[in-house]
Tab-separated table of C-alpha atoms and ligand atoms in Angstrom:
chain	number	residue	atom	x	y	z
A	234	UNK	CA	-219.077	49.319	25.960
A	235	UNK	CA	-219.026	52.541	23.981
A	236	UNK	CA	-215.907	54.702	24.028
A	237	UNK	CA	-215.257	58.308	23.132
A	238	UNK	CA	-213.210	57.139	20.125
A	239	UNK	CA	-214.741	57.868	16.713
A	240	UNK	CA	-213.643	56.817	13.207
A	241	UNK	CA	-212.497	60.385	12.576
A	242	UNK	CA	-210.378	60.395	15.728
A	243	UNK	CA	-208.832	56.991	14.977
A	244	UNK	CA	-207.944	58.158	11.479
A	245	UNK	CA	-206.509	61.449	12.740
A	246	UNK	CA	-204.243	59.815	15.299
A	247	UNK	CA	-203.156	56.848	13.185
A	248	UNK	CA	-199.438	56.470	12.434
A	249	UNK	CA	-200.419	54.790	9.143
A	250	UNK	CA	-200.918	56.415	5.734
A	251	UNK	CA	-204.611	57.485	5.565
A	252	UNK	CA	-205.492	54.958	2.860
A	253	UNK	CA	-204.167	52.051	4.939
A	254	UNK	CA	-205.907	53.253	8.115
A	255	UNK	CA	-209.147	53.541	6.121
A	256	UNK	CA	-208.872	49.990	4.754
A	257	UNK	CA	-208.185	48.498	8.202
A	258	UNK	CA	-210.951	50.515	9.846
A	259	UNK	CA	-213.649	49.649	7.294
A	260	UNK	CA	-212.552	46.002	7.603
A	261	UNK	CA	-212.955	45.977	11.397
A	262	UNK	CA	-216.243	47.895	11.283
A	263	UNK	CA	-217.649	45.939	8.346
A	264	UNK	CA	-218.572	49.251	6.760
A	265	UNK	CA	-218.470	50.494	3.194
A	266	UNK	CA	-215.817	53.183	2.533
A	267	UNK	CA	-218.481	55.916	2.265
A	268	UNK	CA	-219.833	55.076	5.723
A	269	UNK	CA	-216.484	56.121	7.162
A	270	UNK	CA	-217.463	59.621	6.055
A	271	UNK	CA	-221.177	59.595	6.878
A	272	UNK	CA	-220.642	57.988	10.303
A	273	UNK	CA	-217.251	59.537	11.092
A	274	UNK	CA	-218.340	60.986	14.454
A	275	UNK	CA	-220.099	57.925	15.844
A	276	UNK	CA	-218.684	56.684	19.163
A	277	UNK	CA	-217.261	53.185	18.695
A	278	UNK	CA	-217.449	50.052	20.826
A	279	UNK	CA	-214.332	49.343	22.904
A	280	UNK	CA	-214.012	45.934	21.284
A	281	UNK	CA	-213.919	47.488	17.792
A	282	UNK	CA	-211.321	50.046	18.827
A	283	UNK	CA	-209.184	47.293	20.318
A	284	UNK	CA	-209.347	45.152	17.198
A	285	UNK	CA	-208.495	48.161	15.030
A	286	UNK	CA	-205.519	49.105	17.234
A	287	UNK	CA	-204.218	45.536	17.038
A	288	UNK	CA	-204.308	45.535	13.225
A	289	UNK	CA	-202.803	49.023	13.125
A	290	UNK	CA	-199.875	47.846	15.267
A	291	UNK	CA	-199.299	44.786	13.080
A	292	UNK	CA	-199.333	46.965	9.964
A	293	UNK	CA	-196.921	49.432	11.606
A	294	UNK	CA	-194.658	46.414	12.253
A	295	UNK	CA	-194.707	45.593	8.533
A	296	UNK	CA	-197.427	42.998	7.892
A	297	UNK	CA	-199.090	43.541	4.493
A	298	UNK	CA	-202.519	45.188	4.526
A	299	UNK	CA	-203.826	42.474	2.175
A	300	UNK	CA	-202.902	39.767	4.695
A	301	UNK	CA	-204.371	41.715	7.618
A	302	UNK	CA	-207.757	42.071	5.919
A	303	UNK	CA	-207.417	38.741	4.057
A	304	UNK	CA	-208.193	40.217	0.661
A	305	UNK	CA	-206.899	42.247	-2.285
A	306	UNK	CA	-208.714	43.523	-5.349
A	307	UNK	CA	-207.341	42.471	-8.753
A	308	UNK	CA	-208.960	43.101	-12.131
A	309	UNK	CA	-212.099	44.335	-10.334
A	310	UNK	CA	-212.457	41.093	-8.362
A	311	UNK	CA	-211.965	40.708	-4.622
A	312	UNK	CA	-209.500	37.859	-4.027
A	313	UNK	CA	-208.966	36.089	-0.732
A	314	UNK	CA	-205.324	36.439	0.358
A	315	UNK	CA	-203.448	34.408	2.995
A	316	UNK	CA	-199.757	34.284	3.966
A	317	UNK	CA	-199.487	31.208	1.683
A	318	UNK	CA	-199.908	33.173	-1.560
A	319	UNK	CA	-198.338	36.092	-3.377
A	320	UNK	CA	-200.460	39.226	-3.001
A	321	UNK	CA	-201.873	40.154	-6.440
A	322	UNK	CA	-200.069	43.214	-7.869
A	323	UNK	CA	-201.628	45.853	-10.137
A	324	UNK	CA	-198.885	45.412	-12.765
A	325	UNK	CA	-199.973	41.783	-13.236
A	326	UNK	CA	-203.238	43.064	-14.752
A	327	UNK	CA	-201.106	43.691	-17.867
A	328	UNK	CA	-200.542	39.930	-18.144
A	329	UNK	CA	-204.310	39.318	-17.986
A	330	UNK	CA	-205.043	42.024	-20.565
A	331	UNK	CA	-202.408	40.652	-22.931
A	332	UNK	CA	-203.693	37.085	-22.549
A	333	UNK	CA	-207.259	38.272	-23.202
A	334	UNK	CA	-206.119	40.059	-26.372
A	335	UNK	CA	-204.452	36.835	-27.568
A	336	UNK	CA	-207.734	34.955	-26.997
A	337	UNK	CA	-209.876	37.484	-28.836
A	338	UNK	CA	-210.588	35.541	-32.004
A	339	UNK	CA	-210.720	32.072	-30.479
A	340	UNK	CA	-213.919	30.286	-29.429
A	341	UNK	CA	-213.704	28.056	-26.341
A	342	UNK	CA	-209.939	28.612	-25.978
A	343	UNK	CA	-207.811	26.584	-23.564
A	344	UNK	CA	-205.675	28.567	-21.120
A	345	UNK	CA	-203.001	27.431	-18.664
A	346	UNK	CA	-201.780	29.469	-15.672
A	347	UNK	CA	-198.565	28.167	-14.085
A	348	UNK	CA	-197.939	28.975	-10.405
A	349	UNK	CA	-201.399	30.387	-9.889
A	350	UNK	CA	-201.116	31.382	-6.188
A	351	UNK	CA	-204.367	33.201	-5.319
A	352	UNK	CA	-205.685	32.170	-8.722
A	353	UNK	CA	-205.886	35.861	-9.653
A	354	UNK	CA	-204.676	35.501	-13.256
A	355	UNK	CA	-206.653	32.345	-14.056
A	356	UNK	CA	-209.856	33.600	-12.403
A	357	UNK	CA	-209.643	37.046	-14.014
A	358	UNK	CA	-209.267	35.459	-17.465
A	359	UNK	CA	-212.058	32.951	-16.762
A	360	UNK	CA	-214.332	35.738	-15.574
A	361	UNK	CA	-213.745	37.871	-18.686
A	362	UNK	CA	-214.007	34.873	-21.031
A	363	UNK	CA	-216.797	32.611	-19.742
A	364	UNK	CA	-216.286	30.263	-22.700
A	365	UNK	CA	-212.580	29.668	-21.973
A	366	UNK	CA	-211.438	26.382	-20.433
A	367	UNK	CA	-208.871	27.294	-17.811
A	368	UNK	CA	-206.286	25.140	-16.038
A	369	UNK	CA	-204.322	26.523	-13.077
A	370	UNK	CA	-201.373	24.784	-11.416
A	371	UNK	CA	-199.391	25.377	-8.254
A	372	UNK	CA	-196.937	23.156	-6.400
A	373	UNK	CA	-198.218	24.511	-3.063
A	374	UNK	CA	-201.262	22.712	-1.643
A	375	UNK	CA	-201.992	25.713	0.603
A	376	UNK	CA	-202.011	28.032	-2.401
A	377	UNK	CA	-204.287	25.681	-4.354
A	378	UNK	CA	-206.781	25.744	-1.475
A	379	UNK	CA	-206.899	29.553	-1.658
A	380	UNK	CA	-207.183	29.523	-5.470
A	381	UNK	CA	-209.963	26.928	-5.283
A	382	UNK	CA	-211.985	29.120	-2.900
A	383	UNK	CA	-211.407	32.208	-5.063
A	384	UNK	CA	-212.474	30.413	-8.245
A	385	UNK	CA	-215.594	29.001	-6.578
A	386	UNK	CA	-216.629	32.349	-5.089
A	387	UNK	CA	-215.804	34.649	-8.011
A	388	UNK	CA	-216.871	32.612	-11.053
A	389	UNK	CA	-220.310	31.700	-12.302
A	390	UNK	CA	-220.829	27.994	-11.542
A	391	UNK	CA	-222.634	27.705	-14.884
A	392	UNK	CA	-219.963	29.370	-17.050
A	393	UNK	CA	-219.817	27.573	-20.418
A	394	UNK	CA	-216.075	26.855	-20.085
A	395	UNK	CA	-216.711	24.960	-16.860
A	396	UNK	CA	-214.888	25.303	-13.564
A	397	UNK	CA	-211.214	26.230	-13.505
A	398	UNK	CA	-209.241	22.982	-13.245
A	399	UNK	CA	-206.878	23.375	-10.299
A	400	UNK	CA	-204.075	20.827	-10.017
A	401	UNK	CA	-201.079	20.469	-7.733
A	402	UNK	CA	-198.068	20.439	-10.031
A	403	UNK	CA	-194.461	21.616	-10.107
A	404	UNK	CA	-194.632	23.584	-13.384
A	405	UNK	CA	-195.827	21.107	-16.049
A	406	UNK	CA	-194.853	18.046	-13.978
A	407	UNK	CA	-198.318	16.659	-13.136
A	408	UNK	CA	-200.188	18.075	-16.111
A	409	UNK	CA	-201.955	15.718	-18.526
A	410	UNK	CA	-199.356	15.513	-21.332
A	411	UNK	CA	-202.029	15.323	-24.029
A	412	UNK	CA	-203.450	18.790	-23.304
A	413	UNK	CA	-202.684	21.581	-25.796
A	414	UNK	CA	-203.267	25.221	-24.867
A	415	UNK	CA	-203.872	28.361	-26.893
A	416	UNK	CA	-202.377	30.589	-24.207
A	417	UNK	CA	-199.926	29.806	-21.404
A	418	UNK	CA	-199.429	32.533	-18.772
A	419	UNK	CA	-197.353	32.733	-15.639
A	420	UNK	CA	-196.193	35.128	-12.960
A	421	UNK	CA	-193.404	32.906	-11.617
A	422	UNK	CA	-190.862	33.556	-8.858
A	423	UNK	CA	-188.319	35.742	-10.669
A	424	UNK	CA	-186.392	37.511	-7.920
A	425	UNK	CA	-182.755	36.357	-7.598
A	426	UNK	CA	-181.919	34.705	-4.275
A	427	UNK	CA	-179.618	37.458	-3.039
A	428	UNK	CA	-181.870	40.383	-4.009
A	429	UNK	CA	-182.182	42.817	-1.079
A	430	UNK	CA	-185.872	43.444	-1.955
A	431	UNK	CA	-186.686	40.044	-0.410
A	432	UNK	CA	-185.881	41.554	2.994
A	433	UNK	CA	-188.042	44.646	2.452
A	434	UNK	CA	-191.708	45.648	2.704
A	435	UNK	CA	-194.536	43.212	2.028
A	436	UNK	CA	-192.133	40.676	0.482
A	437	UNK	CA	-190.849	39.731	3.980
A	438	UNK	CA	-194.292	38.274	4.737
A	439	UNK	CA	-195.073	36.594	1.420
A	440	UNK	CA	-194.155	32.957	0.643
A	441	UNK	CA	-190.499	32.922	-0.385
A	442	UNK	CA	-191.215	30.226	-2.961
A	443	UNK	CA	-193.582	32.585	-4.791
A	444	UNK	CA	-190.932	35.294	-5.001
A	445	UNK	CA	-187.529	33.730	-5.652
A	446	UNK	CA	-186.229	30.688	-7.518
A	447	UNK	CA	-183.322	30.611	-5.024
A	448	UNK	CA	-181.063	31.037	-8.057
A	449	UNK	CA	-180.455	33.778	-10.658
A	450	UNK	CA	-184.139	34.729	-10.960
A	451	UNK	CA	-184.531	33.133	-14.395
A	452	UNK	CA	-184.659	29.403	-13.611
A	453	UNK	CA	-188.472	29.190	-13.297
A	454	UNK	CA	-188.831	31.234	-16.482
A	455	UNK	CA	-186.403	28.867	-18.270
A	456	UNK	CA	-188.472	25.842	-17.178
A	457	UNK	CA	-191.725	27.459	-18.324
A	458	UNK	CA	-190.311	28.427	-21.735
A	459	UNK	CA	-188.605	25.049	-22.252
A	460	UNK	CA	-191.858	23.174	-21.609
A	461	UNK	CA	-194.175	25.488	-23.522
A	462	UNK	CA	-193.693	24.319	-27.151
A	463	UNK	CA	-194.942	20.782	-26.462
A	464	UNK	CA	-197.946	22.100	-24.498
A	465	UNK	CA	-199.078	24.764	-26.948
A	466	UNK	CA	-201.486	24.297	-29.825
A	467	UNK	CA	-200.164	25.422	-33.224
A	468	UNK	CA	-199.995	29.233	-33.182
A	469	UNK	CA	-200.372	29.300	-29.386
A	470	UNK	CA	-198.714	31.995	-27.294
A	471	UNK	CA	-196.851	32.167	-24.007
A	472	UNK	CA	-196.696	35.313	-21.847
A	473	UNK	CA	-194.555	35.556	-18.725
A	474	UNK	CA	-194.209	38.282	-16.122
A	475	UNK	CA	-190.637	39.093	-15.082
A	476	UNK	CA	-188.466	41.582	-13.220
A	477	UNK	CA	-187.776	45.137	-14.388
A	478	UNK	CA	-184.340	44.158	-15.745
A	479	UNK	CA	-185.106	40.711	-17.220
A	480	UNK	CA	-186.991	41.553	-20.456
A	481	UNK	CA	-184.005	41.141	-22.776
A	482	UNK	CA	-182.949	37.850	-21.163
A	483	UNK	CA	-186.499	36.471	-21.396
A	484	UNK	CA	-186.828	37.530	-25.046
A	485	UNK	CA	-183.540	35.730	-25.771
A	486	UNK	CA	-184.821	32.558	-24.058
A	487	UNK	CA	-188.035	32.704	-26.104
A	488	UNK	CA	-186.166	33.230	-29.366
A	489	UNK	CA	-183.681	30.431	-28.577
A	490	UNK	CA	-186.659	28.117	-27.939
A	491	UNK	CA	-187.963	28.881	-31.450
A	492	UNK	CA	-190.766	31.309	-30.556
A	493	UNK	CA	-191.789	33.891	-33.153
A	494	UNK	CA	-193.133	37.441	-32.787
A	495	UNK	CA	-191.202	37.709	-29.529
A	496	UNK	CA	-191.865	40.998	-27.754
A	497	UNK	CA	-192.264	42.681	-24.369
A	498	UNK	CA	-195.011	44.954	-23.043
A	499	UNK	CA	-194.562	47.855	-20.647
A	500	UNK	CA	-196.577	48.276	-17.451
A	501	UNK	CA	-198.120	51.588	-16.320
A	502	UNK	CA	-194.766	52.594	-14.823
A	503	UNK	CA	-193.177	52.231	-18.277
A	504	UNK	CA	-191.234	49.107	-17.276
A	505	UNK	CA	-190.973	46.111	-19.628
A	506	UNK	CA	-192.903	43.766	-17.319
A	507	UNK	CA	-194.022	40.851	-19.481
A	508	UNK	CA	-192.555	39.077	-22.506
A	509	UNK	CA	-194.074	36.556	-24.851
A	510	UNK	CA	-194.021	34.875	-28.208
A	511	UNK	CA	-195.974	32.711	-30.593
A	512	UNK	CA	-195.353	29.122	-31.519
A	513	UNK	CA	-194.992	28.619	-35.271
A	514	UNK	CA	-196.798	25.967	-37.268
B	289	LIG	N1	-193.677	41.608	-8.498
B	289	LIG	C1	-193.212	41.053	-7.249
B	289	LIG	C2	-192.381	42.091	-6.557
B	289	LIG	O1	-191.269	42.357	-6.870
B	289	LIG	C3	-192.467	39.775	-7.471
B	289	LIG	C4	-193.397	38.712	-7.872
B	289	LIG	C5	-192.742	37.528	-8.473
B	289	LIG	O2	-191.625	37.146	-8.165
B	289	LIG	N2	-193.449	36.928	-9.335
B	289	LIG	O3	-192.833	42.733	-5.686
């Protein structure tokens, strides 16, 4: 049944920010963003209007847009998102760019992504470096299922580096101990257990285990740094994303573990967002 409601009218009367209303509406309609302009005055089916209103209400009640549409773009790739994984953040693209720079002069490099979630970091690296062999671990079976689907859908099945190897593992726990990597990357849970941000915004709907270590915010980072030297090839590097106020602490952990060339990189907001170092030898 056709109604008098049009895309333009739904947008005009939405309580949501225009960008969010647009994303939900194109999702329900199955349209491209430009069609929202070219077909803005088309009367819509009642069923479509109902589905849009339902999503709009859930968004107004706080559910993340990425979970409502089941997807979020990261590094130019469209990743499936479920409530079992952290939603990829734009600032994490810095981690991918830095890892890619570290791989520049290596042929067929081996890369490890710890706590892969959606698989965004591992898949973005694998997509930019078809020759790289990429391992991605997560302790959550639900997350691994999402990452597996993303890797299968977004990567060329015939890439020279082969498929991303996805393994259920608590940090390095279940990883083949003989493997040596040129680059280890991770965006681990780094929010301290009592941080009020956990009770705000999208974070309320994301898996708590992807956000907080239920401790001081540094325990996952400590485990990753402690295990890195024995997993890295000579001259290999580790890069870790962390909170806005953790750069100095992470640099100290890296230095204490014997890493060289320890430094942090700033994200687009000017915040020291990732820190890393190189293994000597
Ligand atoms: N960057 C996320 C946030 O604060 C936290 C992600 C994480 O803990 N790795 O919104």
